[in-house]
mmCIF file of C-alpha atoms and ligand atoms in Angstrom:
data_model
loop_
_atom_site.group_PDB
_atom_site.id
_atom_site.type_symbol
_atom_site.label_atom_id
_atom_site.label_comp_id
_atom_site.label_asym_id
_atom_site.label_seq_id
_atom_site.Cartn_x
_atom_site.Cartn_y
_atom_site.Cartn_z
ATOM 1 C CA UNK H 1 15.911 -1.725 -10.873
ATOM 2 C CA UNK H 2 12.839 -1.725 -8.399
ATOM 3 C CA UNK H 3 11.109 -4.868 -8.007
ATOM 4 C CA UNK H 4 7.147 -4.119 -8.598
ATOM 5 C CA UNK H 5 4.882 -4.932 -6.116
ATOM 6 C CA UNK H 6 1.212 -5.973 -6.478
ATOM 7 C CA UNK H 7 -0.743 -5.586 -3.381
ATOM 8 C CA UNK H 8 -4.386 -6.405 -2.520
ATOM 9 C CA UNK H 9 -6.059 -4.384 0.063
ATOM 10 C CA UNK H 10 -9.297 -6.342 1.019
ATOM 11 C CA UNK H 11 -10.688 -3.491 3.233
ATOM 12 C CA UNK H 12 -13.407 -4.962 5.627
ATOM 13 C CA UNK H 13 -14.070 -8.165 3.350
ATOM 14 C CA UNK H 14 -13.715 -11.784 3.694
ATOM 15 C CA UNK H 15 -14.255 -14.043 6.843
ATOM 16 C CA UNK H 16 -11.594 -16.700 7.711
ATOM 17 C CA UNK H 17 -13.569 -19.112 5.685
ATOM 18 C CA UNK H 18 -13.884 -16.986 2.626
ATOM 19 C CA UNK H 19 -10.119 -16.193 2.903
ATOM 20 C CA UNK H 20 -9.344 -19.877 2.780
ATOM 21 C CA UNK H 21 -11.404 -20.424 -0.326
ATOM 22 C CA UNK H 22 -9.627 -17.597 -1.999
ATOM 23 C CA UNK H 23 -6.120 -18.754 -1.172
ATOM 24 C CA UNK H 24 -6.664 -22.206 -2.569
ATOM 25 C CA UNK H 25 -7.825 -20.813 -5.942
ATOM 26 C CA UNK H 26 -5.348 -18.085 -5.908
ATOM 27 C CA UNK H 27 -1.953 -19.909 -4.829
ATOM 28 C CA UNK H 28 -1.562 -22.204 -7.906
ATOM 29 C CA UNK H 29 -2.601 -19.418 -10.304
ATOM 30 C CA UNK H 30 0.097 -17.204 -9.326
ATOM 31 C CA UNK H 31 3.004 -19.457 -8.579
ATOM 32 C CA UNK H 32 5.062 -18.022 -11.485
ATOM 33 C CA UNK H 33 4.471 -14.219 -10.346
ATOM 34 C CA UNK H 34 7.339 -12.207 -11.399
ATOM 35 C CA UNK H 35 6.475 -9.301 -9.302
ATOM 36 C CA UNK H 36 6.247 -9.372 -5.415
ATOM 37 C CA UNK H 37 2.680 -10.164 -4.146
ATOM 38 C CA UNK H 38 1.090 -8.996 -0.819
ATOM 39 C CA UNK H 39 -2.006 -9.520 0.504
ATOM 40 C CA UNK H 40 -3.420 -6.879 3.135
ATOM 41 C CA UNK H 41 -6.230 -8.612 5.086
ATOM 42 C CA UNK H 42 -8.300 -7.725 8.123
ATOM 43 C CA UNK H 43 -6.802 -8.492 11.547
ATOM 44 C CA UNK H 44 -9.025 -11.496 11.853
ATOM 45 C CA UNK H 45 -7.665 -13.205 8.599
ATOM 46 C CA UNK H 46 -3.901 -12.612 9.184
ATOM 47 C CA UNK H 47 -3.265 -15.899 11.232
ATOM 48 C CA UNK H 48 -5.072 -18.123 8.512
ATOM 49 C CA UNK H 49 -3.773 -16.408 5.442
ATOM 50 C CA UNK H 50 -0.049 -16.539 6.851
ATOM 51 C CA UNK H 51 -0.627 -20.048 7.388
ATOM 52 C CA UNK H 52 -2.040 -20.854 3.992
ATOM 53 C CA UNK H 53 0.738 -18.912 1.992
ATOM 54 C CA UNK H 54 3.371 -20.808 3.829
ATOM 55 C CA UNK H 55 5.853 -22.167 1.396
ATOM 56 C CA UNK H 56 5.091 -19.550 -1.381
ATOM 57 C CA UNK H 57 6.443 -16.098 -1.667
ATOM 58 C CA UNK H 58 3.252 -14.213 -1.046
ATOM 59 C CA UNK H 59 3.647 -11.762 1.700
ATOM 60 C CA UNK H 60 0.973 -10.728 4.108
ATOM 61 C CA UNK H 61 0.106 -7.360 5.270
ATOM 62 C CA UNK H 62 -2.275 -5.654 7.958
ATOM 63 C CA UNK H 63 -4.269 -2.523 6.966
ATOM 64 C CA UNK H 64 -3.648 -0.507 10.124
ATOM 65 C CA UNK H 65 -1.417 -0.550 13.515
ATOM 66 C CA UNK H 66 -1.605 1.676 16.703
ATOM 67 C CA UNK H 67 1.347 3.795 17.364
ATOM 68 C CA UNK H 68 1.699 2.975 20.885
ATOM 69 C CA UNK H 69 3.681 -0.117 22.273
ATOM 70 C CA UNK H 70 0.826 -1.307 24.262
ATOM 71 C CA UNK H 71 -1.579 0.040 26.748
ATOM 72 C CA UNK H 72 -5.159 1.129 27.460
ATOM 73 C CA UNK H 73 -6.311 1.710 23.778
ATOM 74 C CA UNK H 74 -9.419 -0.402 23.524
ATOM 75 C CA UNK H 75 -10.000 -2.054 20.168
ATOM 76 C CA UNK H 76 -6.435 -1.376 18.723
ATOM 77 C CA UNK H 77 -3.534 -3.619 17.601
ATOM 78 C CA UNK H 78 -0.037 -3.298 18.191
ATOM 79 C CA UNK H 79 3.042 -3.465 16.006
ATOM 80 C CA UNK H 80 4.519 -6.291 18.374
ATOM 81 C CA UNK H 81 1.107 -8.287 17.954
ATOM 82 C CA UNK H 82 1.601 -7.967 13.900
ATOM 83 C CA UNK H 83 5.164 -9.020 14.377
ATOM 84 C CA UNK H 84 4.254 -12.116 16.366
ATOM 85 C CA UNK H 85 2.059 -13.281 13.300
ATOM 86 C CA UNK H 86 5.005 -12.687 11.073
ATOM 87 C CA UNK H 87 3.174 -9.958 9.083
ATOM 88 C CA UNK H 88 5.365 -8.393 6.574
ATOM 89 C CA UNK H 89 3.766 -5.213 5.371
ATOM 90 C CA UNK H 90 1.204 -2.733 7.226
ATOM 91 C CA UNK H 91 -0.885 -0.377 5.167
ATOM 92 C CA UNK H 92 -0.614 3.283 6.926
ATOM 93 C CA UNK H 93 -2.696 6.324 6.142
ATOM 94 C CA UNK H 94 -5.228 4.792 3.724
ATOM 95 C CA UNK H 95 -7.498 7.524 2.580
ATOM 96 C CA UNK H 96 -10.518 5.665 4.189
ATOM 97 C CA UNK H 97 -8.619 5.903 7.533
ATOM 98 C CA UNK H 98 -7.852 9.612 7.063
ATOM 99 C CA UNK H 99 -11.414 10.189 6.034
ATOM 100 C CA UNK H 100 -13.499 7.910 8.331
ATOM 101 C CA UNK H 101 -11.231 7.494 11.210
ATOM 102 C CA UNK H 102 -9.368 10.910 11.936
ATOM 103 C CA UNK H 103 -6.131 9.780 10.649
ATOM 104 C CA UNK H 104 -3.665 12.584 10.037
ATOM 105 C CA UNK H 105 -0.107 13.214 8.883
ATOM 106 C CA UNK H 106 0.902 13.359 12.537
ATOM 107 C CA UNK H 107 -0.648 9.889 13.255
ATOM 108 C CA UNK H 108 0.668 8.432 10.038
ATOM 109 C CA UNK H 109 4.109 9.643 10.962
ATOM 110 C CA UNK H 110 3.839 7.797 14.553
ATOM 111 C CA UNK H 111 2.501 4.653 12.901
ATOM 112 C CA UNK H 112 5.323 4.627 10.505
ATOM 113 C CA UNK H 113 7.811 4.873 13.421
ATOM 114 C CA UNK H 114 5.998 1.944 15.296
ATOM 115 C CA UNK H 115 6.193 -0.377 12.179
ATOM 116 C CA UNK H 116 10.154 0.438 11.557
ATOM 117 C CA UNK H 117 10.732 -0.071 15.367
ATOM 118 C CA UNK H 118 9.367 -3.645 14.732
ATOM 119 C CA UNK H 119 10.825 -4.186 11.386
ATOM 120 C CA UNK H 120 7.327 -4.277 9.782
ATOM 121 C CA UNK H 121 7.240 -2.700 6.382
ATOM 122 C CA UNK H 122 4.767 0.121 6.015
ATOM 123 C CA UNK H 123 2.826 0.799 2.786
ATOM 124 C CA UNK H 124 2.212 4.598 3.118
ATOM 125 C CA UNK H 125 -0.910 5.979 1.341
ATOM 126 C CA UNK H 126 -0.926 9.371 -0.035
ATOM 127 C CA UNK H 127 -3.258 11.005 -2.495
ATOM 128 C CA UNK H 128 -5.638 14.216 -3.262
ATOM 129 C CA UNK H 129 -9.447 14.440 -2.975
ATOM 130 C CA UNK H 130 -11.382 15.358 -5.955
ATOM 131 C CA UNK H 131 -11.903 18.810 -4.352
ATOM 132 C CA UNK H 132 -8.120 19.177 -3.889
ATOM 133 C CA UNK H 133 -7.466 18.244 -7.357
ATOM 134 C CA UNK H 134 -10.140 20.444 -8.875
ATOM 135 C CA UNK H 135 -8.544 23.460 -6.897
ATOM 136 C CA UNK H 136 -5.232 22.613 -8.434
ATOM 137 C CA UNK H 137 -3.757 21.556 -4.947
ATOM 138 C CA UNK H 138 -2.629 17.896 -5.931
ATOM 139 C CA UNK H 139 1.070 18.865 -5.502
ATOM 140 C CA UNK H 140 0.696 20.903 -2.543
ATOM 141 C CA UNK H 141 -1.186 18.200 -0.773
ATOM 142 C CA UNK H 142 1.160 15.274 -1.652
ATOM 143 C CA UNK H 143 4.211 17.357 -0.674
ATOM 144 C CA UNK H 144 2.663 17.964 2.855
ATOM 145 C CA UNK H 145 1.660 14.369 3.206
ATOM 146 C CA UNK H 146 5.191 13.301 2.282
ATOM 147 C CA UNK H 147 6.922 15.933 4.337
ATOM 148 C CA UNK H 148 4.821 15.591 7.409
ATOM 149 C CA UNK H 149 4.417 11.603 7.276
ATOM 150 C CA UNK H 150 7.950 10.877 6.952
ATOM 151 C CA UNK H 151 9.272 13.732 9.104
ATOM 152 C CA UNK H 152 12.357 12.562 11.221
ATOM 153 C CA UNK H 153 13.041 9.422 9.171
ATOM 154 C CA UNK H 154 16.551 8.618 8.175
ATOM 155 C CA UNK H 155 17.743 7.190 4.920
ATOM 156 C CA UNK H 156 18.104 3.748 5.738
ATOM 157 C CA UNK H 157 14.344 3.609 7.049
ATOM 158 C CA UNK H 158 13.511 3.824 3.326
ATOM 159 C CA UNK H 159 14.736 0.576 2.543
ATOM 160 C CA UNK H 160 11.500 -0.646 4.351
ATOM 161 C CA UNK H 161 8.967 1.808 3.073
ATOM 162 C CA UNK H 162 6.879 1.435 0.141
ATOM 163 C CA UNK H 163 4.326 4.438 -0.923
ATOM 164 C CA UNK H 164 1.108 4.129 -2.613
ATOM 165 C CA UNK H 165 -0.264 6.914 -4.361
ATOM 166 C CA UNK H 166 -3.960 6.731 -4.311
ATOM 167 C CA UNK H 167 -5.895 9.700 -5.610
ATOM 168 C CA UNK H 168 -9.095 9.463 -3.588
ATOM 169 C CA UNK H 169 -11.539 10.192 -6.587
ATOM 170 C CA UNK H 170 -10.243 7.049 -8.147
ATOM 171 C CA UNK H 171 -10.877 4.692 -5.209
ATOM 172 C CA UNK H 172 -13.816 2.404 -5.658
ATOM 173 C CA UNK H 173 -15.143 4.667 -8.426
ATOM 174 C CA UNK H 174 -14.267 2.631 -11.506
ATOM 175 C CA UNK H 175 -12.559 5.699 -12.781
ATOM 176 C CA UNK H 176 -8.802 5.150 -12.629
ATOM 177 C CA UNK H 177 -6.180 7.782 -13.273
ATOM 178 C CA UNK H 178 -4.776 7.640 -16.801
ATOM 179 C CA UNK H 179 -1.443 6.033 -16.957
ATOM 180 C CA UNK H 180 0.149 9.351 -18.079
ATOM 181 C CA UNK H 181 -1.293 11.197 -15.037
ATOM 182 C CA UNK H 182 -0.409 8.370 -12.564
ATOM 183 C CA UNK H 183 3.030 8.268 -14.078
ATOM 184 C CA UNK H 184 3.185 12.020 -13.727
ATOM 185 C CA UNK H 185 2.106 12.318 -10.195
ATOM 186 C CA UNK H 186 4.241 9.370 -9.069
ATOM 187 C CA UNK H 187 7.191 11.155 -10.757
ATOM 188 C CA UNK H 188 6.357 14.311 -8.746
ATOM 189 C CA UNK H 189 6.279 12.225 -5.508
ATOM 190 C CA UNK H 190 9.747 10.878 -6.314
ATOM 191 C CA UNK H 191 10.818 14.590 -6.809
ATOM 192 C CA UNK H 192 9.701 15.473 -3.465
ATOM 193 C CA UNK H 193 11.667 12.560 -1.976
ATOM 194 C CA UNK H 194 14.753 13.704 -3.657
ATOM 195 C CA UNK H 195 14.368 16.762 -1.606
ATOM 196 C CA UNK H 196 14.860 15.119 1.558
ATOM 197 C CA UNK H 197 16.970 11.854 0.613
ATOM 198 C CA UNK H 198 20.179 11.133 -1.254
ATOM 199 C CA UNK H 199 19.514 10.022 -4.916
ATOM 200 C CA UNK H 200 20.816 6.446 -4.133
ATOM 201 C CA UNK H 201 17.766 6.037 -1.855
ATOM 202 C CA UNK H 202 15.140 8.414 -3.454
ATOM 203 C CA UNK H 203 15.400 6.195 -6.623
ATOM 204 C CA UNK H 204 14.846 3.012 -4.652
ATOM 205 C CA UNK H 205 11.697 3.697 -2.991
ATOM 206 C CA UNK H 206 8.914 1.717 -4.694
ATOM 207 C CA UNK H 207 5.678 3.784 -5.279
ATOM 208 C CA UNK H 208 2.643 1.978 -6.381
ATOM 209 C CA UNK H 209 -0.425 3.367 -7.978
ATOM 210 C CA UNK H 210 -3.852 2.703 -6.385
ATOM 211 C CA UNK H 211 -7.328 3.461 -7.508
ATOM 212 C CA UNK H 212 -9.809 1.212 -9.560
ATOM 213 C CA UNK H 213 -6.911 -0.885 -10.871
ATOM 214 C CA UNK H 214 -8.010 -4.062 -12.467
ATOM 215 C CA UNK H 215 -7.245 -6.807 -15.003
ATOM 216 C CA UNK H 216 -8.039 -4.431 -17.820
ATOM 217 C CA UNK H 217 -5.955 -1.483 -17.083
ATOM 218 C CA UNK H 218 -2.928 -2.993 -15.283
ATOM 219 C CA UNK H 219 -0.764 -3.714 -18.210
ATOM 220 C CA UNK H 220 -0.790 0.016 -19.554
ATOM 221 C CA UNK H 221 -0.418 1.326 -15.808
ATOM 222 C CA UNK H 222 2.529 -1.087 -15.310
ATOM 223 C CA UNK H 223 4.046 -0.189 -18.489
ATOM 224 C CA UNK H 224 4.901 3.358 -17.119
ATOM 225 C CA UNK H 225 8.460 3.848 -15.777
ATOM 226 C CA UNK H 226 7.521 5.651 -12.460
ATOM 227 C CA UNK H 227 4.839 3.045 -11.526
ATOM 228 C CA UNK H 228 6.154 0.409 -9.342
ATOM 229 C CA UNK H 229 3.184 -1.484 -8.740
ATOM 230 C CA UNK H 230 -0.381 -1.495 -7.536
ATOM 231 C CA UNK H 231 -2.567 -1.316 -4.464
ATOM 232 C CA UNK H 232 -5.867 -2.952 -5.362
ATOM 233 C CA UNK H 233 -8.968 -2.897 -3.596
ATOM 234 C CA UNK H 234 -12.321 -4.388 -5.232
ATOM 235 C CA UNK H 235 -10.615 -6.086 -7.930
ATOM 236 C CA UNK H 236 -8.341 -8.069 -5.558
ATOM 237 C CA UNK H 237 -11.480 -9.876 -4.021
ATOM 238 C CA UNK H 238 -11.795 -12.410 -6.793
ATOM 239 C CA UNK H 239 -8.831 -14.905 -7.005
ATOM 240 C CA UNK H 240 -9.095 -15.174 -10.953
ATOM 241 C CA UNK H 241 -8.951 -11.561 -11.584
ATOM 242 C CA UNK H 242 -6.332 -10.752 -8.863
ATOM 243 C CA UNK H 243 -4.074 -13.324 -10.422
ATOM 244 C CA UNK H 244 -4.509 -11.641 -13.746
ATOM 245 C CA UNK H 245 -3.652 -8.406 -12.190
ATOM 246 C CA UNK H 246 -0.365 -9.995 -10.876
ATOM 247 C CA UNK H 247 0.216 -11.085 -14.491
ATOM 248 C CA UNK H 248 -0.287 -7.616 -15.702
ATOM 249 C CA UNK H 249 -3.497 -8.623 -17.376
ATOM 250 C CA UNK H 250 -2.658 -11.934 -18.771
ATOM 251 C CA UNK H 251 -4.980 -14.842 -17.652
HETATM 252 P P1 13P E 1 -10.123 0.262 -5.342
HETATM 253 O O1 13P E 1 -9.339 -0.659 -6.336
HETATM 254 O O2 13P E 1 -11.509 -0.601 -5.154
HETATM 255 O O3 13P E 1 -10.419 1.278 -6.092
HETATM 256 O O4 13P E 1 -9.706 0.644 -4.161
HETATM 257 C C1 13P E 1 -8.286 0.998 -4.160
HETATM 258 C C2 13P E 1 -7.754 1.113 -2.840
HETATM 259 O O5 13P E 1 -8.212 1.935 -1.996
HETATM 260 C C3 13P E 1 -6.452 0.270 -2.511
HETATM 261 O O6 13P E 1 -6.115 0.492 -1.128
#
């Protein structure tokens, strides 16, 4: 009932030239994709990627946005600027932004609001660090990130929202969460959503898994009932590998 979504997060990778080479290779490889596919690329690549995916079903996303409408925020990009480029998705609250750029649940909340006001779809990242996990705090941390991150939003806002569960210890480490573990934790996230939303809404929100997902483990992860897709970092940088992920491991 929930359409799976496989999204690439290129992080700070690929110039426009490199993006073009990637897309020329990728587009024919995934023309038969059964899931929704999105490419979340650096700001500088948005226009060219958007142009190249024209006529395909591939969606395009940014990796951050500022929460203010406009103003004296040197170096920042507004939701209006993304909307003008016809961007579909925006990753919000990625753990790298929380860790290196001071992103908090509060700024995540404001950024989601900025996206929704312009009809951009936020992909909201949540996840525990290794320390939190080992301290038995995973559920507590996730509950807080959901409660604070989504504070004040209405049921209908969740039509546009995708959640990505990305355990920080699994990102870029080659150590993915087991499918059972990811499934159970995503199940817990949905349980938290049920506290705040009517069942008809909470059951529709798509929750992806992210963290060392690749063509070798995607099939098993995607076979789990709670996992509605993936947010893929390093394995999304090579067209052939990413295409395999889109096909759940098949070439
Ligand atoms: P990796 O796939 O490189 O572990 O990164 C995951 C991620 O952070 C996606 O947002």
